[in-house]
C-alpha positions as CSV (number, residue, x, y, z in Angstrom):
1,X,86.8,91.1,111.3
2,X,85.6,90.9,107.7
3,X,85.7,87.5,106.1
4,X,89.0,86.7,104.6
5,X,91.0,89.3,106.5
6,X,93.6,88.2,109.0
7,X,94.1,89.7,112.4
8,X,96.1,92.9,112.3
9,X,99.7,93.2,113.5
10,X,101.2,96.5,114.5
11,X,104.8,97.3,113.3
12,X,106.9,99.9,115.2
13,X,109.9,101.4,113.4
14,X,112.8,102.9,115.2
15,X,113.0,105.7,112.6
16,X,109.8,107.3,111.2
17,X,111.7,108.5,108.2
18,X,111.4,105.0,106.7
19,X,107.7,104.6,107.3
20,X,106.6,105.7,103.9
21,X,109.0,103.2,102.3
22,X,107.8,100.4,104.5
23,X,104.1,101.2,103.8
24,X,104.8,101.2,100.0
25,X,106.6,97.9,100.2
26,X,103.9,96.2,102.3
27,X,101.2,97.5,100.0
28,X,103.2,96.1,97.0
29,X,103.2,92.6,98.5
30,X,99.4,92.6,99.1
31,X,99.2,93.9,102.7
32,X,96.6,96.3,104.0
33,X,98.5,99.0,105.8
34,X,97.2,101.8,108.0
35,X,99.4,104.3,109.7
36,X,98.3,104.6,113.3
37,X,101.2,106.7,114.8
38,X,104.3,108.6,113.7
39,X,106.4,105.4,113.4
40,X,103.6,102.8,113.8
41,X,101.5,100.9,111.2
42,X,98.8,98.3,111.5
43,X,99.1,95.6,108.9
44,X,96.8,92.8,107.8
45,X,96.3,90.7,104.7
46,X,93.3,89.7,102.7
47,X,93.7,86.0,102.7
48,X,92.1,82.6,103.3
49,X,95.1,81.3,105.3
50,X,95.2,81.0,109.0
51,X,96.6,83.8,111.2
52,X,99.8,81.9,112.0
53,X,100.5,81.4,108.3
54,X,99.7,85.0,107.5
55,X,102.1,86.0,110.4
56,X,104.8,83.9,108.9
57,X,104.4,85.6,105.5
58,X,104.5,89.0,107.2
59,X,107.7,88.0,109.0
60,X,109.3,87.0,105.7
61,X,108.1,90.2,104.1
62,X,109.7,92.2,106.9
63,X,113.0,90.3,106.7
64,X,113.1,91.1,102.9
65,X,112.4,94.8,103.6
66,X,115.0,95.0,106.5
67,X,117.8,93.5,104.4
68,X,118.5,96.8,102.6
69,X,117.6,98.8,105.7
70,X,119.8,97.3,108.5
71,X,119.9,100.6,110.3
72,X,116.2,100.5,111.1
73,X,114.9,98.4,114.0
74,X,111.5,96.8,113.4
75,X,109.3,95.5,116.3
76,X,106.1,93.6,115.8
77,X,103.3,94.2,118.4
78,X,100.6,91.6,118.3
79,X,97.2,92.6,119.8
């Protein structure tokens, strides 16, 4: 893992139609996002904080994104 990059977390969406919106949002809050499946992305952050702190940030970002998208189920898959 490059210095300063936190371990990646995969995010699975129940509806692939929302994937582009989620990717744009995560990018806007400073995440590195790579689509790895039709409804699956891998997300990490460039950060000096520990993985557990970065994971907490990601959880908060996802809660903020899910608020206007309650119809979409989001599942985090840690490697």
